XYZ file of C-alpha atoms in Angstrom:
560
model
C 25.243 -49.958 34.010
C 24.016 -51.644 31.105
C 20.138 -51.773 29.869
C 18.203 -53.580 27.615
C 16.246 -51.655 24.999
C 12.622 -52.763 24.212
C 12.794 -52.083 21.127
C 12.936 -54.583 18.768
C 15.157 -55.067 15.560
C 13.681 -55.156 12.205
C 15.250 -57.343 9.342
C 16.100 -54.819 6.808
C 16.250 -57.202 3.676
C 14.134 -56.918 0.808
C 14.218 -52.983 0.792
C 12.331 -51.753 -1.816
C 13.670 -48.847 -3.892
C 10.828 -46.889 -6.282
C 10.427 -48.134 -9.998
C 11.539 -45.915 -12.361
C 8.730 -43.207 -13.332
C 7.505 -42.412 -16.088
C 8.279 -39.853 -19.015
C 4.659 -39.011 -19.693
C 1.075 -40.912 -19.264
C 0.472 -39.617 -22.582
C -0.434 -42.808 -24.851
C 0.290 -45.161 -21.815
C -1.861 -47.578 -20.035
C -2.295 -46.805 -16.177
C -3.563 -48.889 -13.710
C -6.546 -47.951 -11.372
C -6.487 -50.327 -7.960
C -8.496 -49.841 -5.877
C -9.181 -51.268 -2.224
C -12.464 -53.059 -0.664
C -14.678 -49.430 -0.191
C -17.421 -49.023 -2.823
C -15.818 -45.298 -3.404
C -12.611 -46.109 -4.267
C -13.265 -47.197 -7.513
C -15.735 -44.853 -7.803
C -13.136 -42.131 -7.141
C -10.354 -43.601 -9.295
C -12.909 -43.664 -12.718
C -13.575 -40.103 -11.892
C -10.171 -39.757 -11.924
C -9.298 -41.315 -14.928
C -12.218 -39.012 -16.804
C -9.965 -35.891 -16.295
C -6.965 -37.697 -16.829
C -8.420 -38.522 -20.418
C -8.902 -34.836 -21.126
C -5.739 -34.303 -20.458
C -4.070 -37.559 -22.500
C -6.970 -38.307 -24.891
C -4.449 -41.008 -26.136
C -4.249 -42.980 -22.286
C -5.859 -46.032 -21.522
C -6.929 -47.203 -18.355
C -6.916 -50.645 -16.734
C -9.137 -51.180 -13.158
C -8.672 -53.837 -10.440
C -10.172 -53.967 -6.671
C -9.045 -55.791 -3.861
C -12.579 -56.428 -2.237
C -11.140 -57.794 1.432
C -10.657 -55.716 3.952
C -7.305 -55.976 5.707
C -5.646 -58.205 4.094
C -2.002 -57.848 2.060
C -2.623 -59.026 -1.898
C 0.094 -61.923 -1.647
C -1.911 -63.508 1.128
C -4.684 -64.035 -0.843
C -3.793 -66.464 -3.725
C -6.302 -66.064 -6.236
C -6.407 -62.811 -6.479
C -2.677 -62.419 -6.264
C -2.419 -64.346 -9.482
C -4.971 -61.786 -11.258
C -2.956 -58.339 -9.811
C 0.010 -60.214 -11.949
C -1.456 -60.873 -14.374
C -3.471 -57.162 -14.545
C 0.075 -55.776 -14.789
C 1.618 -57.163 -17.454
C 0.693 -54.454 -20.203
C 0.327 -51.714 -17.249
C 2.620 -48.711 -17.210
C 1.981 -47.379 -14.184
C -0.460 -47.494 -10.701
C -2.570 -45.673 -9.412
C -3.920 -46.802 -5.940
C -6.924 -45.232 -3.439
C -7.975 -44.607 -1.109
C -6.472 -44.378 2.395
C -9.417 -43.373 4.708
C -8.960 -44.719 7.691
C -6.361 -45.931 9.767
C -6.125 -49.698 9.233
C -7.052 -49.627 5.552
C -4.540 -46.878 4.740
C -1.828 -48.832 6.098
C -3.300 -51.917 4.520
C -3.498 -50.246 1.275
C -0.106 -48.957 1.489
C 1.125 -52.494 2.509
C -0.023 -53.216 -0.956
C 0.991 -50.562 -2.949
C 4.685 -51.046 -2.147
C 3.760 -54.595 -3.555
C 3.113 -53.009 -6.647
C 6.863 -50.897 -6.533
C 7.903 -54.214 -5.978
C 6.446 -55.992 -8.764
C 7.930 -52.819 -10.916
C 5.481 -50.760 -12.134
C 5.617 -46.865 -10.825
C 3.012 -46.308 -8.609
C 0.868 -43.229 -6.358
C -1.288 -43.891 -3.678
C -4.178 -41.546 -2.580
C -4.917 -40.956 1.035
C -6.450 -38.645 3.277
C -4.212 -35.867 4.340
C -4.467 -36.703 7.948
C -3.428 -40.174 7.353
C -0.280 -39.421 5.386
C 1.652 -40.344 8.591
C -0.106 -43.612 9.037
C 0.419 -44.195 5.137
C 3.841 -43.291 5.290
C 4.616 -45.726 8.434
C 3.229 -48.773 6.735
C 5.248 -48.002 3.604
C 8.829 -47.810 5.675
C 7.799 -51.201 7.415
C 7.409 -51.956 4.365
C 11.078 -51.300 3.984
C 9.940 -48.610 1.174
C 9.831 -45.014 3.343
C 10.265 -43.019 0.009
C 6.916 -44.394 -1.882
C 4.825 -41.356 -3.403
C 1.415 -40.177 -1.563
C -1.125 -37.490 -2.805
C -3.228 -36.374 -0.089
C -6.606 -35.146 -0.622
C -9.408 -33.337 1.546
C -12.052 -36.178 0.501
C -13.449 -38.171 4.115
C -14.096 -41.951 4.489
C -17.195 -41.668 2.415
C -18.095 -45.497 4.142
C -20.993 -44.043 5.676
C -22.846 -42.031 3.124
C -26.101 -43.641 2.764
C -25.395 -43.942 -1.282
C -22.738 -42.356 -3.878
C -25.740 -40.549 -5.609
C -24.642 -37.488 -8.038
C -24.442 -35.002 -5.188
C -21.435 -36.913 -3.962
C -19.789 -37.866 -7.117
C -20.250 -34.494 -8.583
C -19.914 -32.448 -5.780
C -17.306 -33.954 -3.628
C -15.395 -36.379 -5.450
C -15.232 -34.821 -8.679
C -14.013 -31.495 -7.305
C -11.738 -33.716 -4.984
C -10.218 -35.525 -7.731
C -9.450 -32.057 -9.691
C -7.535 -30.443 -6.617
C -4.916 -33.208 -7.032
C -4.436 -34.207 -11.030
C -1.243 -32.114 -11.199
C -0.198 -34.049 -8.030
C -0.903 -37.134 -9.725
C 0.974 -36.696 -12.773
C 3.809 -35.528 -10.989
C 4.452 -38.600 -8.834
C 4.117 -40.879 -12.084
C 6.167 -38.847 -13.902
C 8.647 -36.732 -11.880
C 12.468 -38.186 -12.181
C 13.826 -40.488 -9.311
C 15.831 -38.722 -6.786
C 19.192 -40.559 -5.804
C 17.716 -41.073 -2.258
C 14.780 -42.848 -3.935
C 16.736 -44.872 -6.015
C 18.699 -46.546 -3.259
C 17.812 -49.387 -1.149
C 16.896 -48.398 2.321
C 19.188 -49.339 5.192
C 17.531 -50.077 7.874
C 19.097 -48.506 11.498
C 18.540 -50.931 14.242
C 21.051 -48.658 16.599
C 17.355 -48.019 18.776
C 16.970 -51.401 19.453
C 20.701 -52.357 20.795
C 21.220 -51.906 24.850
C 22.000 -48.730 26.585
C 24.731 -47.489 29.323
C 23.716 -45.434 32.149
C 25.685 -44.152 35.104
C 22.547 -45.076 37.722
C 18.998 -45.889 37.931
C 17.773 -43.233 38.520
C 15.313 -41.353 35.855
C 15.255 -44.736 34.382
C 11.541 -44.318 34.113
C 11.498 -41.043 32.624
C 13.968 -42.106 30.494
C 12.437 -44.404 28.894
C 9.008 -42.793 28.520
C 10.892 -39.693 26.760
C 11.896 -42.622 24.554
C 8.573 -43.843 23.881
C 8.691 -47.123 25.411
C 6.800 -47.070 27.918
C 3.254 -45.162 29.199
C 4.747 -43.183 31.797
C 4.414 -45.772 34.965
C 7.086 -45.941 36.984
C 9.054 -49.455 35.356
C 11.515 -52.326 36.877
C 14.625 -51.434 34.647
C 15.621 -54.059 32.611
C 18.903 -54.902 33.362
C 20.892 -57.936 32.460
C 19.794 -59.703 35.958
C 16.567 -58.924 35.551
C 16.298 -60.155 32.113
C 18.260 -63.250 32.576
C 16.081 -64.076 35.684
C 13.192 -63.412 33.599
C 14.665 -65.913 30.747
C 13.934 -68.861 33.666
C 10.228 -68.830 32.337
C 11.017 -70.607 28.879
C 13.324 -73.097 27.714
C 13.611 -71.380 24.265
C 17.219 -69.624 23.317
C 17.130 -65.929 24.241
C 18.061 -65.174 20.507
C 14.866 -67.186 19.291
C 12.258 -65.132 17.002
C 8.562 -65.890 18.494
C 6.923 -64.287 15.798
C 7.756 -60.660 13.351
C 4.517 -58.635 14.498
C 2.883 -55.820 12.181
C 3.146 -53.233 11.780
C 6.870 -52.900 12.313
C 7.409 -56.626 11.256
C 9.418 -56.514 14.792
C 11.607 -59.373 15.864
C 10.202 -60.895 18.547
C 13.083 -62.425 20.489
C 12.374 -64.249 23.542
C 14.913 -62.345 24.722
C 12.803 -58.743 23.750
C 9.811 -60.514 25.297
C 11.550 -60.472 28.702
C 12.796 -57.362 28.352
C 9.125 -55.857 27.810
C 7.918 -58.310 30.404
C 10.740 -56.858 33.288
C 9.757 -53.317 32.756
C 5.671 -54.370 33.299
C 6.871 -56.014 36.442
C 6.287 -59.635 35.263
C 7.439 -62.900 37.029
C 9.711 -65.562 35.105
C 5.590 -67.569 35.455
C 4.177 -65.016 33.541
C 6.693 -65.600 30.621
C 4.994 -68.957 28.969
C 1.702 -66.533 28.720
C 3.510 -63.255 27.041
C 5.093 -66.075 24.157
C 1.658 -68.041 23.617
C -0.078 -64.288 23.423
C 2.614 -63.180 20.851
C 1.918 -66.364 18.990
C -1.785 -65.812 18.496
C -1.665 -62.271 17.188
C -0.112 -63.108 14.382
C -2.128 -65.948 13.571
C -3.521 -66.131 10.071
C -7.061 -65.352 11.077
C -5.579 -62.284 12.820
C -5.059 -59.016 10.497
C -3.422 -56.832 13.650
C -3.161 -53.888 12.502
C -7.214 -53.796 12.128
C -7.165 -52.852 15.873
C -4.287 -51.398 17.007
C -4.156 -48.626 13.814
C -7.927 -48.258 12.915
C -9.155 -45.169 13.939
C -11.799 -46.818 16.229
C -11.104 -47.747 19.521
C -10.232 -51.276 20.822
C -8.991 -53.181 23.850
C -7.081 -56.228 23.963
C -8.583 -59.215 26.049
C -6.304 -61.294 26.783
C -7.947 -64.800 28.731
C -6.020 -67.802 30.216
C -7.574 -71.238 29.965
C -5.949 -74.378 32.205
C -3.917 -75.315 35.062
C -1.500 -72.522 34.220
C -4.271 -69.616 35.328
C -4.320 -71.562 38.810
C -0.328 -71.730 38.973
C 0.093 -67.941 38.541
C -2.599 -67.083 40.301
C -4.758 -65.163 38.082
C -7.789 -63.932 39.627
C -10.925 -65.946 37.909
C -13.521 -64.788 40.934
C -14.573 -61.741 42.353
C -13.280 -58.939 40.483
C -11.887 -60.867 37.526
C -11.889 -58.226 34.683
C -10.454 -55.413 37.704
C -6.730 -55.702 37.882
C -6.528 -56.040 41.099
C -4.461 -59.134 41.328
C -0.161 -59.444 40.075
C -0.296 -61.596 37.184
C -3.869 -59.903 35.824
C -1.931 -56.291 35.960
C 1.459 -57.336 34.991
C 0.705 -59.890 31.955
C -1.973 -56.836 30.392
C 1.092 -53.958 30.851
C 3.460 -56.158 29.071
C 1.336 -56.981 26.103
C 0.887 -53.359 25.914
C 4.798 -52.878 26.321
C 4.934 -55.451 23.222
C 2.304 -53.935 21.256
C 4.514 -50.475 21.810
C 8.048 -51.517 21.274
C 8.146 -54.760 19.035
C 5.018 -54.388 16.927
C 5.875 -50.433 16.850
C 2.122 -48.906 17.570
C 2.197 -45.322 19.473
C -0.420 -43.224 20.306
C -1.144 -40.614 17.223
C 1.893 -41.751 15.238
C 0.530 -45.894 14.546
C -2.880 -45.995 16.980
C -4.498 -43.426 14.808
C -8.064 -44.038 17.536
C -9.998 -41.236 17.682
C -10.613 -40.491 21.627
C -9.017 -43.962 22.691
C -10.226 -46.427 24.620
C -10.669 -47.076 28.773
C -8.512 -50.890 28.790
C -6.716 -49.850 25.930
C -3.563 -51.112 27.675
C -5.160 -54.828 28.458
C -7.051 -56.755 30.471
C -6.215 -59.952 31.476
C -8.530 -62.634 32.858
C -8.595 -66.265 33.441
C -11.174 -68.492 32.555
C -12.657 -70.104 35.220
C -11.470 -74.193 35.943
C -13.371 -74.564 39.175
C -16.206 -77.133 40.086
C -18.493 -73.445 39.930
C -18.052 -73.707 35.740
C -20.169 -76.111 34.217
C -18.251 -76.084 31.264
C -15.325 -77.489 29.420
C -12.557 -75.123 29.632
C -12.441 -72.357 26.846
C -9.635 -73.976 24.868
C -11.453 -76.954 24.166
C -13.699 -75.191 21.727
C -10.421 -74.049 19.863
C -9.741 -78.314 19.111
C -6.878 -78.295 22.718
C -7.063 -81.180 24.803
C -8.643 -80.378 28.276
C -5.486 -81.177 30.501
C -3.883 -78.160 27.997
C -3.388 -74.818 29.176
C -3.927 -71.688 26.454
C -4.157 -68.208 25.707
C -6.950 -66.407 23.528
C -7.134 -63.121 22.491
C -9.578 -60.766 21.632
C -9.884 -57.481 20.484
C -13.184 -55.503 22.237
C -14.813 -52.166 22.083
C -18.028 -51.528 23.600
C -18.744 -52.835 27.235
C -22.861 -53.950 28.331
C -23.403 -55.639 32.023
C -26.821 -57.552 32.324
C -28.241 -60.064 34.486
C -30.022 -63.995 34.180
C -31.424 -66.348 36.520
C -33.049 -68.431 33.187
C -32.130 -68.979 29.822
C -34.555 -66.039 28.758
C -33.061 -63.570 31.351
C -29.765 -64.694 30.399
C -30.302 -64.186 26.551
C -32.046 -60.883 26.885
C -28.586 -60.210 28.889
C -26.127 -61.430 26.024
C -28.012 -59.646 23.641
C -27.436 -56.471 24.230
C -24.628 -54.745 21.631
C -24.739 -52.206 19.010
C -25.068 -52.894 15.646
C -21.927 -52.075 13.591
C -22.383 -53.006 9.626
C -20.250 -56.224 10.238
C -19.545 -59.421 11.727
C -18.643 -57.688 14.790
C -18.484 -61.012 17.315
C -18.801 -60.205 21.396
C -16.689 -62.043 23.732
C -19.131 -62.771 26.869
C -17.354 -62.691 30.678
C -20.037 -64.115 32.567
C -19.629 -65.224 36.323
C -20.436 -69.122 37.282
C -23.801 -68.261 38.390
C -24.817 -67.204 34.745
C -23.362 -69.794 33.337
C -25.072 -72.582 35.420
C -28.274 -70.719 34.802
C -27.994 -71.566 30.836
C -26.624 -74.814 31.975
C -29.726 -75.920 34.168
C -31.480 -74.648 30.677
C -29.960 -77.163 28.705
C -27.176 -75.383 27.563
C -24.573 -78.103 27.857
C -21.691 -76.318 25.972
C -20.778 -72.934 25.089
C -20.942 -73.506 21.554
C -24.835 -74.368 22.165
C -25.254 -70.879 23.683
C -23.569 -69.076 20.989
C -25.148 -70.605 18.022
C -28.639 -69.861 20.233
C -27.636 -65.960 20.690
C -26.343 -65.950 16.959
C -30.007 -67.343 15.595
C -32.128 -65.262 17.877
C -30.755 -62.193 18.776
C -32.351 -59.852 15.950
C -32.826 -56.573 15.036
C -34.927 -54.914 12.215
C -33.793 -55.008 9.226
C -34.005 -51.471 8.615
C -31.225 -50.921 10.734
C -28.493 -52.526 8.472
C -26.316 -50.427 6.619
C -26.847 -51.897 3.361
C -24.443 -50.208 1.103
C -21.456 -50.604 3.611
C -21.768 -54.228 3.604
C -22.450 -54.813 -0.422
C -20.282 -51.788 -1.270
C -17.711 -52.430 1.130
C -17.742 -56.763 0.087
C -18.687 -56.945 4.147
C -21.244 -60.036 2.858
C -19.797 -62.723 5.646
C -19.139 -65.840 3.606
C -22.687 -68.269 3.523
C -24.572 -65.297 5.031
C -27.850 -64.878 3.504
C -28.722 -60.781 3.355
C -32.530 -59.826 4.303
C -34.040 -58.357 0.846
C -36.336 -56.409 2.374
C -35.690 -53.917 5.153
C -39.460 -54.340 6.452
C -37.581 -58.120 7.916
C -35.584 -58.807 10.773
C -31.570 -59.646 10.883
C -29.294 -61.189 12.818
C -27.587 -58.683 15.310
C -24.485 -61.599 14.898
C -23.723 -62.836 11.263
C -21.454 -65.727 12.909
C -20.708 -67.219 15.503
C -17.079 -67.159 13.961
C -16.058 -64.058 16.535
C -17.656 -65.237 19.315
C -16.499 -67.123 22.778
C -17.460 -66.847 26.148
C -14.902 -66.751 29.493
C -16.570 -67.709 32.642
C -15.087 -65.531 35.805
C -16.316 -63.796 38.626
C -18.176 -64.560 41.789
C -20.839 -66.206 43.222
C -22.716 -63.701 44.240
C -25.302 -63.467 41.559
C -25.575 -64.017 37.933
C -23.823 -61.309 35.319
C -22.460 -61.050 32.192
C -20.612 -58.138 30.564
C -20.449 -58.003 26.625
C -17.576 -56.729 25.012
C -18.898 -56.586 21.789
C -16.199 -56.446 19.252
C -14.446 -56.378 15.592
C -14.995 -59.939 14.113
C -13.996 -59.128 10.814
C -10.331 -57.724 11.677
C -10.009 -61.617 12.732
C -9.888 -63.962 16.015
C -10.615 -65.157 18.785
C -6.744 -66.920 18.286
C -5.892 -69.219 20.529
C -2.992 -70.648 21.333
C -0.922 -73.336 23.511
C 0.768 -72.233 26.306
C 4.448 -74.475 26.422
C 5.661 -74.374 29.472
C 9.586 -74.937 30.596
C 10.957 -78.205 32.409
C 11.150 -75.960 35.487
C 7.503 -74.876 35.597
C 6.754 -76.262 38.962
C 9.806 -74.740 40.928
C 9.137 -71.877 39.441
C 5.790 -71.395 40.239
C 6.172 -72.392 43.969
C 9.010 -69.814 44.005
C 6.855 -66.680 41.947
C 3.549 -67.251 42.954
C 2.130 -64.387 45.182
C -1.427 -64.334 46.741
C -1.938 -61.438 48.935
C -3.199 -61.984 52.543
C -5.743 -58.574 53.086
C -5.597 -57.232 56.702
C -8.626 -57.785 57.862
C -10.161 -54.055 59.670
């Protein structure tokens, strides 16, 4: 019996094979970039000092990427000044990888420099060699050069004072010079010197005698999270293929880190296994679209060593059609399309955008909704409101899908605009423009409403101005160090003043759900700066209305 794999294919062209190293760094210029942490240049001067004993006759050459997350080609400007940096530059060295995302990040962009032609090393942490080495080979360049040091994410440090230079990155530094010199200067292997061939074989369907194991099977595989699945097999997926009128073969979007090919076709697949419906199809494709959205840097979340959850909220008539639960108990999974739609994005995360637990999702302890929750935005007469996608520039009779990426969780309470606000309020300060997407029932809404609260936007822009903290509590050096300054945000200059617990309103949005039973609000404060809310249109196929009278499920509860 024939299966579909999950797995998705990865266009192997454009492999990168290493530049050819160099015979010494004696009387050569080398290149010090750096990425957007106040250290790493810090640590790459140091370096260059005992590289100078060494090769009195070397010069050196210094460049920093000050954005977080972001691959150097993206960014115009300062792609034109990397290009121009090289020109009379011999060779690179690159630091630091300190944390999950910016590791991969920074790798991203140090195969950038291979590619441009100059011989290059990257510094990481030596538990994030694996993470380094991943976004290199997605980078269709597995055989780029690492050194691995001892040194932490010095991020938090409250300043790089001479007890830290001296006596952790200096000595840091030391441990690995040999290293160093070695990977700008050791001879090419053959292996390194060919391009790399990428093996799709994983990806392409399967044989087996029964269905049986089929479950097992496929976690052993890595595919899934060990839930029992619906095999995917060519009925299934075919049936599942009613839900969209694009060609089975069409690419959706290549998601990081993996740069998968996202098929329609792969989106089934992912989507039979969670135990989708051909309704729940339009939702999976407008969900893959946002993610990779510009605004979006992916990889922020699912392979930062923090912990995040996807929210993933459905705006328009389409919530009603597949019966998405926007009322009592909307954030619990209690209802089919909530349960199956969050499981599948996690399937997709998994198998197309290639993210596994310790190998990718580098998270320290993890994260409770790590695999998704999926709610609807409320379109009833209870919502005061225009629906959610309006404030993303849709047209109200649209349907759409936003996504956000939480972390922390508060519940509070309002019957007034002061209760209410004293409610939304509540979320840790992180050092960034952190954003909080707000699931608060009708009743709270209609509270700020009666207030004079007319729009969302108006409540935002209220919490965003008002909800303040002391100054004190800011973590000045990460955000000028780290170039975490939002764009137009003014910095207090005096920790004895107050700041805004919200730089922007740019991460913000609010979801009305829930019950009418009182008035509540959960926070799930969140990571502004890796990007979103994204929204996007939901298209649905010619068939949508057959098909929804045919899929949709509500169940009747035996009353006891």
């Amino acid at each position: 019996m024939k299966l579909y794999s999950p797995w998705a294919e990865v266009d192997g062209s454009g492999a990168v094979v290493l530049s050819p190293r160099l015979d010494t760094l004696d009387g050569k210029t080398i290149g010090l970039y750096a990425h957007f942490k106040g250290h790493s240049p810090v640590m790459l001067q140091i370096l260059s000092e005992l590289l100078s004993e060494r090769y009195p006759n070397t010069k050196f050459k210094a460049i920093q990427l000050k954005r977080d997350t972001m691959e150097a080609f993206n960014i115009p400007e300062f792609d034109r000044e990397l290009k121009e940096w090289l020109e009379d530059v011999d060779g690179v060295i690159t630091a630091y990888g300190d944390a999950g995302s910016c590791c991969m990040f920074h790798a991203y962009n140090t195969v950038y420099v291979e590619k441009l032609g100059k011989p290059t090393v990257m510094l990481c942490k030596h538990d994030l060699l694996k993470g380094g080495k991943k976004a290199a080979a997605s980078r269709l360049c597995p055989h780029l050069r690492f050194v691995t040091s001892d040194i932490p994410d010095l991020t938090w440090v409250p300043e790089l004072d001479e007890r830290v230079r001296e006596g952790v990155i200096r000595p840091g530094m030391a441990k690995v010079l040999d290293e160093v010199v070695d990977a700008l200067t050791r001879p090419l292997t053959e292996e390194e010197k060919t391009p790399f061939v990428k093996d799709n074989s994983y990806a392409q369907a399967l044989e087996v005698d029964n269905l049986d194991g089929v479950s097992d099977l496929y976690y052993r595989k890595g595919w899934t999270t060990g839930l029992p699945i619906i095999p995917p097999t060519e009925e299934a997926v075919k049936e599942m293929l009613r839900g969209t009128d694009l060609p089975a073969d069409y690419v959706v979007a290549e998601i990081p880190p993996m740069m998968g090919r996202a098929t329609v076709e792969k989106i089934a697949v992912n989507a039979v296994m969670a135990g989708c419906k051909p309704t729940h199809m339009p939702v999976l494709i407008a969900a893959v679209k946002a993610i990779v959205q510009p605004i979006v840097h992916l990889e922020g979340w699912t392979c930062s060593v923090a912990s995040w959850c996807p929210i993933i909220t459905v705006s328009g008539k389409v919530a009603r059609d597949i019966g998405l639960n926007n009322r009592a108990g909307a954030i619990s999974q209690y209802d089919q399309a909530s349960a199956c739609i969050a499981r599948a994005y996690s399937y997709i995360i998994m198998n197309i955008s290639g993210v596994r637990p310790g190998e990718e999702d580098l998270c320290e302890v993890g994260h409770e909704a790590r695999m998704g929750i999926c709610i609807g935005d409320s379109i009833s007469e209870d919502n005061p409101w225009k629906p959610l996608h309006m404030d993303f520039g849709l047209a109200e009779e649209d349907s759409a899908v936003t996504m956000f990426w939480g972390q922390e969780r508060y519940e509070g309470h309002g019957f007034d605009a002061p209760s209410c606000f004293k409610s939304m309020y509540r979320a840790a300060y992180g050092g960034w423009d952190r954003g909080c997407c707000y699931v608060m029932s009708p009743g709270f809404a209609r509270a700020l409403h009666r207030s004079g609260y007319t729009s969302r936007k108006a409540v935002l822009k209220y919490v965003q101005q008002y909800a303040r903290h002391s100054a004190a509590n800011v973590n000045f050096r990460w955000m000028y160090d780290n170039n975490h300054i939002p764009e137009g945000v003014m910095i207090p200059t005096s920790k004895d003043e107050s700041a805004p617990l919200f730089w922007t309103t740019d991460h913000m949005m609010i979801v009305v759900a829930g019950s009418n039973y009182d008035a509540t609000c959960v926070n799930f404060a969140g990571g502004g700066e890796h990007g979103g809310p994204a929204c996007e249109k939901i298209e649905l196929p010619k068939n949508w209305d057959e098909l929804v009278n045919e899929y949709t499920i509500k169940p009747e509860y035996h009353t006891y």
